[in-house]
Tab-separated table of C-alpha atoms and ligand atoms in Angstrom:
chain	number	residue	atom	x	y	z
A	1	MET	CA	-0.039	-0.013	-0.014
A	2	ARG	CA	1.264	3.460	-0.908
A	3	PRO	CA	1.846	5.790	2.033
A	4	GLU	CA	0.036	8.896	2.918
A	5	PRO	CA	0.317	11.407	0.088
A	6	PHE	CA	1.141	14.120	2.560
A	7	LYS	CA	3.587	14.950	5.791
A	8	ILE	CA	2.413	16.242	9.205
A	9	LYS	CA	3.727	19.534	10.085
A	10	MET	CA	1.309	20.090	13.323
A	11	VAL	CA	0.320	17.524	15.812
A	12	GLU	CA	-2.181	17.312	18.627
A	13	PRO	CA	-1.546	15.036	21.450
A	14	ILE	CA	-4.096	11.940	22.470
A	15	ARG	CA	-4.028	10.201	25.744
A	16	LEU	CA	-5.472	6.797	26.656
A	17	LEU	CA	-7.238	6.994	29.896
A	18	PRO	CA	-7.210	3.803	32.141
A	19	LYS	CA	-10.130	1.643	31.740
A	20	GLU	CA	-11.612	2.222	35.161
A	21	GLU	CA	-11.668	5.969	34.127
A	22	ARG	CA	-13.441	5.020	30.895
A	23	GLU	CA	-16.061	3.093	32.467
A	24	LYS	CA	-16.747	6.020	34.926
A	25	LYS	CA	-16.520	8.477	32.307
A	26	ILE	CA	-19.108	6.566	30.329
A	27	ALA	CA	-21.630	5.828	32.721
A	28	ALA	CA	-21.594	9.497	33.758
A	29	THR	CA	-22.961	10.157	30.257
A	30	GLY	CA	-25.764	8.128	30.497
A	31	TYR	CA	-23.993	5.608	28.128
A	32	ASN	CA	-24.160	8.193	25.334
A	33	LEU	CA	-21.083	8.546	23.441
A	34	PHE	CA	-22.261	12.173	22.311
A	35	GLY	CA	-21.783	12.969	26.240
A	36	LEU	CA	-18.171	12.336	26.305
A	37	ARG	CA	-15.744	14.997	26.183
A	38	SER	CA	-13.174	14.769	23.384
A	39	GLU	CA	-10.104	14.857	25.839
A	40	ASP	CA	-11.468	11.317	27.386
A	41	VAL	CA	-11.506	9.822	23.945
A	42	PHE	CA	-8.300	8.081	22.526
A	43	ILE	CA	-9.195	7.653	18.945
A	44	ASP	CA	-12.391	9.577	17.778
A	45	LEU	CA	-14.319	7.958	15.149
A	46	LEU	CA	-17.664	9.496	15.984
A	47	SER	CA	-17.872	11.495	12.858
A	48	ASP	CA	-15.952	12.468	9.710
A	49	SER	CA	-18.015	15.694	10.031
A	50	GLY	CA	-15.918	18.586	10.401
A	51	THR	CA	-13.076	16.790	11.853
A	52	GLY	CA	-10.618	16.523	8.957
A	53	SER	CA	-7.208	18.359	8.741
A	54	MET	CA	-6.868	21.390	6.553
A	55	SER	CA	-3.904	21.596	4.254
A	56	ASN	CA	-1.226	24.208	4.186
A	57	LYS	CA	-2.960	26.072	1.169
A	58	GLN	CA	-6.344	26.233	3.166
A	59	TRP	CA	-4.692	27.452	6.191
A	60	SER	CA	-2.942	30.173	3.961
A	61	ALA	CA	-6.233	30.681	2.173
A	62	LEU	CA	-7.829	31.648	5.595
A	63	MET	CA	-5.551	34.994	5.607
A	64	LEU	CA	-7.293	36.062	2.485
A	65	GLY	CA	-10.778	35.990	4.009
A	66	ASP	CA	-12.592	39.126	2.812
A	67	GLU	CA	-15.254	39.905	5.832
A	68	SER	CA	-17.228	42.590	4.191
A	69	TYR	CA	-20.783	41.978	4.824
A	70	ALA	CA	-22.069	42.054	1.332
A	71	GLY	CA	-19.935	41.234	-1.828
A	72	ALA	CA	-16.945	39.704	-0.126
A	73	SER	CA	-14.642	38.551	-2.920
A	74	SER	CA	-14.183	35.172	-0.808
A	75	PHE	CA	-17.945	34.379	-1.613
A	76	TYR	CA	-16.934	35.022	-5.316
A	77	LYS	CA	-14.056	32.704	-5.204
A	78	LEU	CA	-16.390	29.935	-3.373
A	79	GLU	CA	-18.882	30.769	-5.920
A	80	LYS	CA	-16.405	30.164	-8.941
A	81	ALA	CA	-15.338	26.860	-7.161
A	82	VAL	CA	-18.855	25.531	-7.247
A	83	GLN	CA	-19.545	26.635	-10.652
A	84	GLU	CA	-16.345	24.973	-12.060
A	85	ILE	CA	-16.279	21.610	-9.992
A	86	LEU	CA	-20.010	21.198	-9.624
A	87	GLY	CA	-21.398	23.012	-12.659
A	88	PHE	CA	-24.186	24.867	-11.008
A	89	PRO	CA	-24.482	28.634	-11.538
A	90	TYR	CA	-26.007	29.756	-8.385
A	91	VAL	CA	-24.834	29.334	-4.977
A	92	LEU	CA	-26.323	30.049	-1.557
A	93	PRO	CA	-23.578	29.554	1.317
A	94	THR	CA	-24.856	28.139	4.658
A	95	HIS	CA	-23.502	27.324	8.080
A	96	GLN	CA	-23.599	23.526	7.490
A	97	GLY	CA	-25.466	20.979	5.697
A	98	ARG	CA	-28.765	20.899	7.697
A	99	ALA	CA	-28.847	24.576	7.204
A	100	ALA	CA	-28.953	24.109	3.615
A	101	GLU	CA	-31.746	21.630	4.075
A	102	ASN	CA	-33.757	23.850	6.179
A	103	VAL	CA	-33.666	26.631	3.332
A	104	LEU	CA	-34.165	24.342	0.553
A	105	HIS	CA	-37.025	22.325	2.421
A	106	SER	CA	-38.647	25.759	3.490
A	107	VAL	CA	-39.389	26.347	-0.190
A	108	LEU	CA	-40.024	23.151	-1.583
A	109	VAL	CA	-41.607	20.461	1.276
A	110	LYS	CA	-45.031	21.007	2.313
A	111	GLU	CA	-47.286	18.916	4.845
A	112	GLY	CA	-48.295	15.680	3.170
A	113	ASP	CA	-45.378	15.660	0.418
A	114	VAL	CA	-43.341	12.524	-0.334
A	115	VAL	CA	-39.737	12.783	-1.046
A	116	PRO	CA	-38.480	9.628	-2.548
A	117	GLY	CA	-34.721	8.847	-2.478
A	118	ASN	CA	-32.034	6.386	-1.341
A	119	THR	CA	-31.822	6.035	2.283
A	120	HIS	CA	-32.201	9.887	3.449
A	121	PHE	CA	-29.501	11.123	5.900
A	122	ASP	CA	-30.959	11.497	9.329
A	123	THR	CA	-30.950	15.368	9.284
A	124	THR	CA	-32.616	15.463	5.792
A	125	LYS	CA	-35.270	13.084	7.142
A	126	ALA	CA	-35.902	14.904	10.076
A	127	HIS	CA	-36.354	18.121	7.952
A	128	ILE	CA	-38.875	16.613	5.961
A	129	GLU	CA	-40.821	14.764	8.817
A	130	PHE	CA	-40.719	18.173	10.933
A	131	ARG	CA	-42.597	19.592	7.963
A	132	ARG	CA	-44.989	16.526	8.146
A	133	ALA	CA	-43.860	15.048	4.891
A	134	THR	CA	-42.600	11.789	4.324
A	135	ALA	CA	-38.909	10.544	3.201
A	136	LEU	CA	-39.618	7.456	1.281
A	137	ASP	CA	-36.698	5.147	1.192
A	138	CYS	CA	-36.150	3.700	-2.330
A	139	THR	CA	-32.760	2.223	-2.056
A	140	ILE	CA	-32.130	-1.281	-3.708
A	141	GLU	CA	-32.875	-4.375	-1.586
A	142	GLU	CA	-29.227	-5.464	-1.758
A	143	ALA	CA	-28.328	-2.496	0.581
A	144	PHE	CA	-30.263	-4.118	3.499
A	145	ASN	CA	-28.267	-7.236	3.266
A	146	PRO	CA	-24.906	-6.682	5.158
A	147	THR	CA	-22.856	-9.013	3.618
A	148	MET	CA	-23.921	-9.108	0.052
A	149	ILE	CA	-21.161	-7.583	-2.332
A	150	HIS	CA	-22.606	-5.117	-4.668
A	151	PRO	CA	-20.516	-2.390	-6.480
A	152	PHE	CA	-23.192	0.233	-5.845
A	153	LYS	CA	-25.064	-0.424	-2.905
A	154	GLY	CA	-26.253	3.102	-2.645
A	155	ASN	CA	-28.242	2.817	-5.980
A	156	VAL	CA	-31.955	3.760	-6.069
A	157	ASP	CA	-34.563	0.874	-6.730
A	158	LEU	CA	-35.982	2.297	-10.059
A	159	GLU	CA	-39.140	0.010	-9.892
A	160	LYS	CA	-39.627	1.509	-6.362
A	161	LEU	CA	-38.959	5.085	-7.472
A	162	LYS	CA	-41.262	4.603	-10.522
A	163	SER	CA	-43.987	3.111	-8.347
A	164	ALA	CA	-43.972	6.093	-6.052
A	165	LEU	CA	-43.964	8.687	-8.733
A	166	ASN	CA	-46.710	6.718	-10.165
A	167	THR	CA	-48.822	7.050	-6.902
A	168	TYR	CA	-47.716	10.471	-5.769
A	169	VAL	CA	-47.045	12.878	-8.669
A	170	PRO	CA	-50.700	12.951	-9.741
A	171	GLN	CA	-51.451	13.943	-6.339
A	172	ASN	CA	-48.977	16.689	-6.573
A	173	LYS	CA	-47.104	15.555	-3.690
A	174	VAL	CA	-43.465	15.134	-4.898
A	175	PRO	CA	-41.666	18.458	-4.561
A	176	PHE	CA	-38.338	16.468	-5.765
A	177	VAL	CA	-36.280	13.479	-5.659
A	178	LEU	CA	-33.051	13.182	-3.695
A	179	ILE	CA	-30.234	11.289	-4.187
A	180	THR	CA	-27.419	10.991	-1.323
A	181	VAL	CA	-24.028	10.352	-2.374
A	182	THR	CA	-22.480	8.462	-1.024
A	183	CYS	CA	-25.478	6.925	0.811
A	184	ASN	CA	-24.311	7.299	4.324
A	185	SER	CA	-27.358	5.276	6.128
A	186	ALA	CA	-26.804	2.370	4.211
A	187	GLY	CA	-23.087	2.081	4.887
A	188	GLY	CA	-21.308	4.798	3.255
A	189	GLN	CA	-22.175	2.871	-0.232
A	190	PRO	CA	-22.031	4.880	-3.686
A	191	VAL	CA	-24.316	5.399	-6.364
A	192	ALA	CA	-23.754	4.467	-10.026
A	193	LEU	CA	-23.335	7.161	-12.533
A	194	SER	CA	-25.875	5.085	-14.697
A	195	ASN	CA	-28.329	4.939	-11.817
A	196	ILE	CA	-28.039	8.751	-11.262
A	197	LYS	CA	-28.886	8.967	-15.066
A	198	ALA	CA	-31.760	6.573	-15.000
A	199	VAL	CA	-33.287	8.313	-12.241
A	200	LYS	CA	-32.854	11.537	-13.963
A	201	GLU	CA	-34.656	10.013	-16.887
A	202	LEU	CA	-37.515	9.190	-14.476
A	203	CYS	CA	-37.550	12.533	-13.058
A	204	GLU	CA	-37.934	14.234	-16.456
A	205	GLU	CA	-40.787	11.445	-17.364
A	206	TYR	CA	-42.453	12.860	-14.197
A	207	GLN	CA	-41.266	16.382	-14.390
A	208	VAL	CA	-39.983	16.468	-10.917
A	209	PRO	CA	-36.547	17.881	-10.121
A	210	LEU	CA	-33.697	15.921	-9.150
A	211	PHE	CA	-31.422	17.171	-6.244
A	212	ILE	CA	-28.316	15.648	-4.866
A	213	ASP	CA	-27.230	15.346	-1.010
A	214	ALA	CA	-23.645	16.173	-2.001
A	215	ALA	CA	-21.664	15.594	1.310
A	216	ARG	CA	-19.487	12.919	-0.127
A	217	PHE	CA	-19.498	13.551	-3.777
A	218	ALA	CA	-15.806	13.098	-4.086
A	219	GLU	CA	-15.772	9.651	-2.548
A	220	ASN	CA	-18.608	8.616	-4.488
A	221	ALA	CA	-16.897	9.713	-7.996
A	222	LYS	CA	-13.860	7.709	-6.872
A	223	PHE	CA	-15.868	4.627	-6.700
A	224	ILE	CA	-17.261	5.198	-9.747
A	225	GLN	CA	-13.851	5.440	-11.336
A	226	LEU	CA	-12.824	2.315	-9.594
A	227	ARG	CA	-15.893	0.314	-10.220
A	228	GLU	CA	-18.242	1.439	-12.819
A	229	GLU	CA	-17.705	0.101	-16.522
A	230	GLY	CA	-16.291	2.954	-18.837
A	231	TYR	CA	-14.695	5.300	-16.040
A	232	ARG	CA	-11.356	3.646	-15.325
A	233	ASN	CA	-9.835	6.243	-17.735
A	234	LYS	CA	-11.660	9.225	-16.379
A	235	SER	CA	-10.292	11.720	-13.674
A	236	VAL	CA	-12.627	12.302	-10.684
A	237	LYS	CA	-12.918	15.936	-12.015
A	238	GLU	CA	-14.472	14.578	-14.981
A	239	ILE	CA	-16.772	12.069	-13.250
A	240	VAL	CA	-18.037	14.796	-10.952
A	241	VAL	CA	-19.072	16.981	-13.556
A	242	GLU	CA	-21.155	14.228	-15.050
A	243	MET	CA	-22.826	13.420	-11.789
A	244	PHE	CA	-24.051	16.961	-11.337
A	245	GLN	CA	-24.985	17.440	-14.911
A	246	TYR	CA	-27.953	15.285	-14.272
A	247	ALA	CA	-29.303	17.419	-11.042
A	248	ASP	CA	-31.044	20.416	-10.755
A	249	GLY	CA	-29.234	21.524	-7.757
A	250	CYS	CA	-27.515	20.057	-4.535
A	251	THR	CA	-27.235	20.585	-0.726
A	252	MET	CA	-23.857	20.346	0.542
A	253	SER	CA	-22.282	19.783	4.063
A	254	ALA	CA	-18.943	20.992	3.283
A	255	LYS	CA	-17.749	19.318	6.772
A	256	LYS	CA	-17.488	16.297	4.850
A	257	ASP	CA	-15.741	15.803	1.405
A	258	PRO	CA	-14.890	19.533	0.889
A	259	LEU	CA	-12.494	19.245	3.865
A	260	VAL	CA	-13.433	22.214	6.193
A	261	ASN	CA	-14.417	22.081	9.760
A	262	ILE	CA	-17.891	24.222	9.148
A	263	GLY	CA	-19.560	25.181	6.163
A	264	GLY	CA	-22.030	24.146	3.534
A	265	PHE	CA	-24.169	25.405	0.737
A	266	ILE	CA	-27.115	24.961	-1.656
A	267	ALA	CA	-26.321	25.175	-5.642
A	268	PHE	CA	-29.010	25.795	-8.150
A	269	ARG	CA	-29.417	25.523	-11.950
A	270	ASP	CA	-32.546	27.490	-11.915
A	271	SER	CA	-32.569	31.072	-11.239
A	272	THR	CA	-36.043	31.309	-9.936
A	273	LEU	CA	-35.746	28.626	-7.265
A	274	TYR	CA	-32.655	30.586	-6.158
A	275	GLN	CA	-34.603	33.693	-5.635
A	276	LYS	CA	-37.099	31.950	-3.820
A	277	CYS	CA	-34.516	30.184	-1.493
A	278	SER	CA	-32.646	33.362	-0.885
A	279	VAL	CA	-35.708	34.690	1.068
A	280	PHE	CA	-35.249	31.831	3.836
A	281	ALA	CA	-31.617	32.041	3.367
A	282	ILE	CA	-31.406	35.681	4.337
A	283	LEU	CA	-34.035	34.881	7.373
A	284	PHE	CA	-32.144	31.887	8.715
A	285	GLU	CA	-28.623	32.167	7.739
A	286	GLY	CA	-27.571	35.727	6.891
A	287	PHE	CA	-27.026	38.028	3.491
A	288	LEU	CA	-26.640	36.100	0.458
A	289	THR	CA	-22.841	36.540	0.125
A	290	TYR	CA	-21.937	34.854	3.398
A	291	GLY	CA	-24.884	32.436	4.693
A	292	GLY	CA	-23.731	31.381	7.816
A	293	MET	CA	-20.131	31.493	7.137
A	294	SER	CA	-17.144	33.918	7.748
A	295	GLY	CA	-15.062	35.034	4.656
A	296	ARG	CA	-12.078	33.082	5.753
A	297	ASP	CA	-14.220	29.864	6.137
A	298	MET	CA	-15.420	30.343	2.562
A	299	GLU	CA	-11.687	30.831	1.461
A	300	ALA	CA	-10.974	27.297	3.027
A	301	LEU	CA	-14.007	25.868	1.275
A	302	ALA	CA	-13.072	26.965	-2.144
A	303	ALA	CA	-9.712	25.443	-1.607
A	304	GLY	CA	-10.856	22.584	0.008
A	305	LEU	CA	-13.563	21.572	-2.988
A	306	GLU	CA	-10.458	21.521	-5.111
A	307	GLU	CA	-8.387	19.186	-2.929
A	308	ALA	CA	-11.176	17.045	-2.592
A	309	ILE	CA	-11.313	15.900	-6.050
A	310	ASN	CA	-7.377	15.038	-5.770
A	311	ASP	CA	-7.026	11.332	-7.300
A	312	ASP	CA	-4.183	10.728	-5.092
A	313	TYR	CA	-5.808	12.015	-2.156
A	314	LEU	CA	-9.102	9.841	-2.674
A	315	GLU	CA	-6.692	6.759	-3.517
A	316	TYR	CA	-5.240	7.292	0.033
A	317	ARG	CA	-8.499	8.171	1.720
A	318	LEU	CA	-10.574	5.049	0.539
A	319	ALA	CA	-7.572	2.635	0.960
A	320	GLN	CA	-7.722	3.793	4.439
A	321	THR	CA	-11.051	2.694	5.051
A	322	SER	CA	-10.667	-0.319	3.349
A	323	TYR	CA	-7.497	-1.114	5.530
A	324	LEU	CA	-9.719	-0.752	8.734
A	325	GLY	CA	-12.335	-2.868	7.146
A	326	GLU	CA	-9.930	-5.773	6.041
A	327	GLN	CA	-8.175	-5.784	9.513
A	328	LEU	CA	-11.551	-6.408	11.114
A	329	LEU	CA	-12.815	-8.927	8.771
A	330	LYS	CA	-9.414	-10.924	9.243
A	331	HIS	CA	-10.131	-10.866	12.739
A	332	ASN	CA	-13.861	-12.329	12.051
A	333	ILE	CA	-15.520	-9.045	12.934
A	334	PRO	CA	-18.473	-8.579	10.746
A	335	ILE	CA	-18.992	-5.575	8.859
A	336	VAL	CA	-20.988	-4.474	6.119
A	337	GLN	CA	-19.726	-5.153	2.778
A	338	PRO	CA	-18.268	-3.738	0.559
A	339	ILE	CA	-16.469	-1.519	2.660
A	340	GLY	CA	-17.944	2.159	2.239
A	341	GLY	CA	-15.862	5.489	1.431
A	342	HIS	CA	-15.989	7.216	4.893
A	343	ALA	CA	-16.612	4.765	7.698
A	344	VAL	CA	-16.718	1.086	8.286
A	345	TYR	CA	-19.912	-0.326	9.515
A	346	VAL	CA	-19.875	-3.057	12.296
A	347	ASP	CA	-22.714	-5.362	12.330
A	348	ALA	CA	-24.036	-5.782	16.016
A	349	LEU	CA	-26.665	-7.988	15.256
A	350	SER	CA	-24.384	-10.602	14.234
A	351	LEU	CA	-21.913	-9.831	16.843
A	352	LEU	CA	-24.195	-9.715	20.036
A	353	PRO	CA	-27.052	-12.012	18.814
A	354	HIS	CA	-27.988	-12.602	22.277
A	355	ILE	CA	-29.214	-8.901	22.839
A	356	GLU	CA	-32.819	-8.331	21.854
A	357	ARG	CA	-33.474	-5.224	19.657
A	358	GLU	CA	-35.333	-3.384	22.469
A	359	HIS	CA	-31.913	-3.584	24.188
A	360	LEU	CA	-30.121	-1.655	21.685
A	361	PRO	CA	-27.374	-4.060	20.530
A	362	ALA	CA	-25.419	-1.382	18.452
A	363	GLN	CA	-25.432	1.145	21.105
A	364	SER	CA	-24.230	-1.301	23.555
A	365	LEU	CA	-21.536	-2.437	21.323
A	366	ALA	CA	-20.364	1.075	20.720
A	367	VAL	CA	-20.301	1.666	24.477
A	368	GLU	CA	-18.266	-1.480	25.109
A	369	LEU	CA	-15.614	-0.596	22.468
A	370	TYR	CA	-14.867	2.833	24.374
A	371	ILE	CA	-14.756	0.972	27.531
A	372	GLU	CA	-12.308	-1.697	26.162
A	373	SER	CA	-10.123	0.777	24.062
A	374	GLY	CA	-11.084	4.321	24.443
A	375	VAL	CA	-12.366	4.320	20.681
A	376	ARG	CA	-15.349	6.468	20.293
A	377	GLY	CA	-17.921	4.970	17.286
A	378	VAL	CA	-21.442	5.760	16.895
A	379	GLU	CA	-24.776	3.642	16.810
A	380	ILE	CA	-26.737	3.748	13.577
A	381	GLY	CA	-29.641	1.742	14.438
A	382	THR	CA	-32.774	1.825	16.568
A	383	VAL	CA	-31.520	4.739	18.645
A	384	LEU	CA	-30.921	6.740	15.596
A	385	ALA	CA	-34.125	5.746	13.889
A	386	ASP	CA	-36.255	7.492	16.354
A	387	ARG	CA	-39.902	6.799	16.892
A	388	ASP	CA	-42.560	6.869	14.075
A	389	PRO	CA	-43.682	10.176	14.130
A	390	ILE	CA	-47.265	9.063	14.093
A	391	THR	CA	-47.617	5.747	16.140
A	392	ARG	CA	-44.809	7.039	18.437
A	393	GLU	CA	-43.542	3.270	18.640
A	394	ASN	CA	-39.752	2.693	18.169
A	395	ARG	CA	-38.799	1.840	14.645
A	396	TYR	CA	-36.547	-1.063	13.962
A	397	PRO	CA	-34.220	-0.708	11.055
A	398	ARG	CA	-33.094	-3.663	9.074
A	399	LEU	CA	-29.645	-3.296	10.274
A	400	GLU	CA	-27.887	-2.442	13.799
A	401	LEU	CA	-24.543	-0.903	12.939
A	402	VAL	CA	-21.732	0.685	14.923
A	403	ARG	CA	-20.297	3.396	12.746
A	404	LEU	CA	-16.509	4.011	12.519
A	405	SER	CA	-16.040	7.185	10.854
A	406	ILE	CA	-12.697	8.158	9.718
A	407	PRO	CA	-11.678	11.651	9.807
A	408	ARG	CA	-10.011	12.930	6.766
A	409	ARG	CA	-5.812	13.007	6.744
A	410	VAL	CA	-6.077	12.739	10.700
A	411	TYR	CA	-5.028	9.383	11.713
A	412	THR	CA	-2.450	6.704	10.426
A	413	ASN	CA	-2.998	3.051	10.023
A	414	ASN	CA	-1.499	2.559	13.604
A	415	HIS	CA	-4.527	4.042	14.924
A	416	MET	CA	-6.732	1.648	12.766
A	417	ASP	CA	-4.926	-1.465	14.367
A	418	TRP	CA	-5.711	-0.164	17.906
A	419	VAL	CA	-9.482	0.114	16.979
A	420	VAL	CA	-9.217	-3.574	15.628
A	421	GLU	CA	-7.668	-4.712	19.075
A	422	GLY	CA	-10.543	-2.962	20.865
A	423	PHE	CA	-13.119	-5.163	18.946
A	424	GLN	CA	-11.034	-8.070	19.758
A	425	LYS	CA	-11.138	-7.464	23.617
A	426	VAL	CA	-15.117	-6.651	23.160
A	427	VAL	CA	-15.284	-10.146	21.420
A	428	GLU	CA	-13.649	-11.966	24.217
A	429	LYS	CA	-16.394	-11.047	26.760
A	430	LYS	CA	-19.110	-10.496	24.461
A	431	ASP	CA	-21.321	-13.030	26.274
A	432	GLN	CA	-21.349	-10.669	29.431
A	433	ILE	CA	-22.538	-7.771	27.525
A	434	ARG	CA	-26.334	-7.166	28.670
A	435	GLY	CA	-27.512	-4.195	26.643
A	436	LEU	CA	-29.142	-1.081	27.486
A	437	LYS	CA	-32.660	0.640	27.660
A	438	PHE	CA	-33.720	4.205	27.364
A	439	VAL	CA	-34.308	6.407	30.486
A	440	TYR	CA	-34.263	9.801	28.546
A	441	GLU	CA	-34.946	10.660	25.134
A	442	THR	CA	-36.257	13.854	23.132
A	443	PRO	CA	-39.251	13.435	20.301
A	444	ILE	CA	-36.924	13.975	17.438
A	445	LEU	CA	-33.144	13.684	16.661
A	446	ARG	CA	-33.063	11.647	19.957
A	447	HIS	CA	-29.676	10.187	19.676
A	448	PHE	CA	-27.606	13.218	20.535
A	449	THR	CA	-28.983	13.481	23.829
A	450	ALA	CA	-30.525	10.162	24.951
A	451	LYS	CA	-29.595	8.734	28.178
A	452	PHE	CA	-29.752	5.016	28.871
A	453	GLU	CA	-29.052	2.445	31.810
A	454	LYS	CA	-27.581	-1.172	31.612
A	455	VAL	CA	-30.533	-3.855	31.544
B	501	PLP	C1	-23.677	15.688	7.382
B	501	PLP	C2	-24.709	15.317	6.420
B	501	PLP	C3	-25.775	16.080	6.300
B	501	PLP	C4	-26.035	17.425	7.379
B	501	PLP	O1	-25.233	18.163	7.384
B	501	PLP	P1	-24.490	18.899	8.677
B	501	PLP	O2	-23.179	19.622	8.192
B	501	PLP	O3	-24.018	18.179	9.728
B	501	PLP	O4	-25.629	19.778	8.945
B	501	PLP	C5	-26.648	15.907	5.411
B	501	PLP	N1	-26.730	14.971	4.340
B	501	PLP	C6	-25.510	14.059	4.616
B	501	PLP	C7	-25.519	13.050	3.773
B	501	PLP	C8	-24.584	14.299	5.727
B	501	PLP	O5	-23.699	13.313	5.556
């Protein structure tokens, strides 16, 4: 394997607390990993969101930030980068991805609407449900089988989508179709270009706009280059252009592939929609040329968008994720396959089959991993799935996973080896793990603040 395509100029020390301390710390949070202080975490794989390292170019770009209230040059730099890389003429900066969703959905989504797509990201789904609309999951069935190998498990099932469009378009209930690249909730799995194109054709047939949730657009493009017939000799840059040419716009959490710690935007092809969204952007985020961002953050983002599509960087990025996954498999830790782009997902139902669903096997596994190794992952299962908005019953998703998200350009493969050792220690004592139950939860997005106790 080739080494990292960068050298390290600044370091941040991390420390491993003794195991008894870790047990106390996690108990004090109510067994919620979001409640830990980062200084008590040894290797933090909670999220790849906003946790990446910026490059020397990005740090120097910060100094060029134009902090003018209106018309800042930093905005025009960002706008130009989005126009050149993604191909959309209109750009509204926002403070992060969910803010982009809030603005777009304020214009497009109304009560009773249905937004079909491949598994919607949690904040996206929450923004749709908050407006009393439905996020309809039309992902291919293969995505729900954690060990089935399929090169594009994030693909939209065209039959499911067609059937949804057939039902809801005549009722005027489909504001847009949304493709999330890569599909986070299905395991960081990519969507094929042929699938994006086919979805676009259906959208045209039914005259519904197509939006892309673009947080991991570059990793998706790299997977297309590696796995899809006909793209081997195209650069990621060319593939990105092709991916977005089928879309009417995108929402972006720039905290992911664009390599910044905070930021986001909405991009549009249509000036009317841009104008409608501008009203809400000003209401929620700020004036049109900064949204929720400072000038220096827009500078770093413009530079980050360029670096995100660099072939050498993406080669390294996907190789590191794949390294962690392969090492886990070698030690018989069940994971979702094929290995995704930004994270490895451990299958808690296979690892802890004795824990009933209501006792939250994936949450329990994530807690034990922290206790054994100081590694922080996160549950992607029942806790995250929230209750059904109408019946208020727990929703049991088909998979109970612990996600190990890898921050960009932050850890080496030695850190990945430590994570694998952590799982080995959990496996040794797995019969003693009893599960957890809720003692506190909020009505929406409960996973961030919920508290649990051991069963
Ligand atoms: C992170 C993310 C969002 C939300 O963005 P934030 O920046 O966290 O607000 C939306 N969609 C996807 C696919 C994401 O990964």
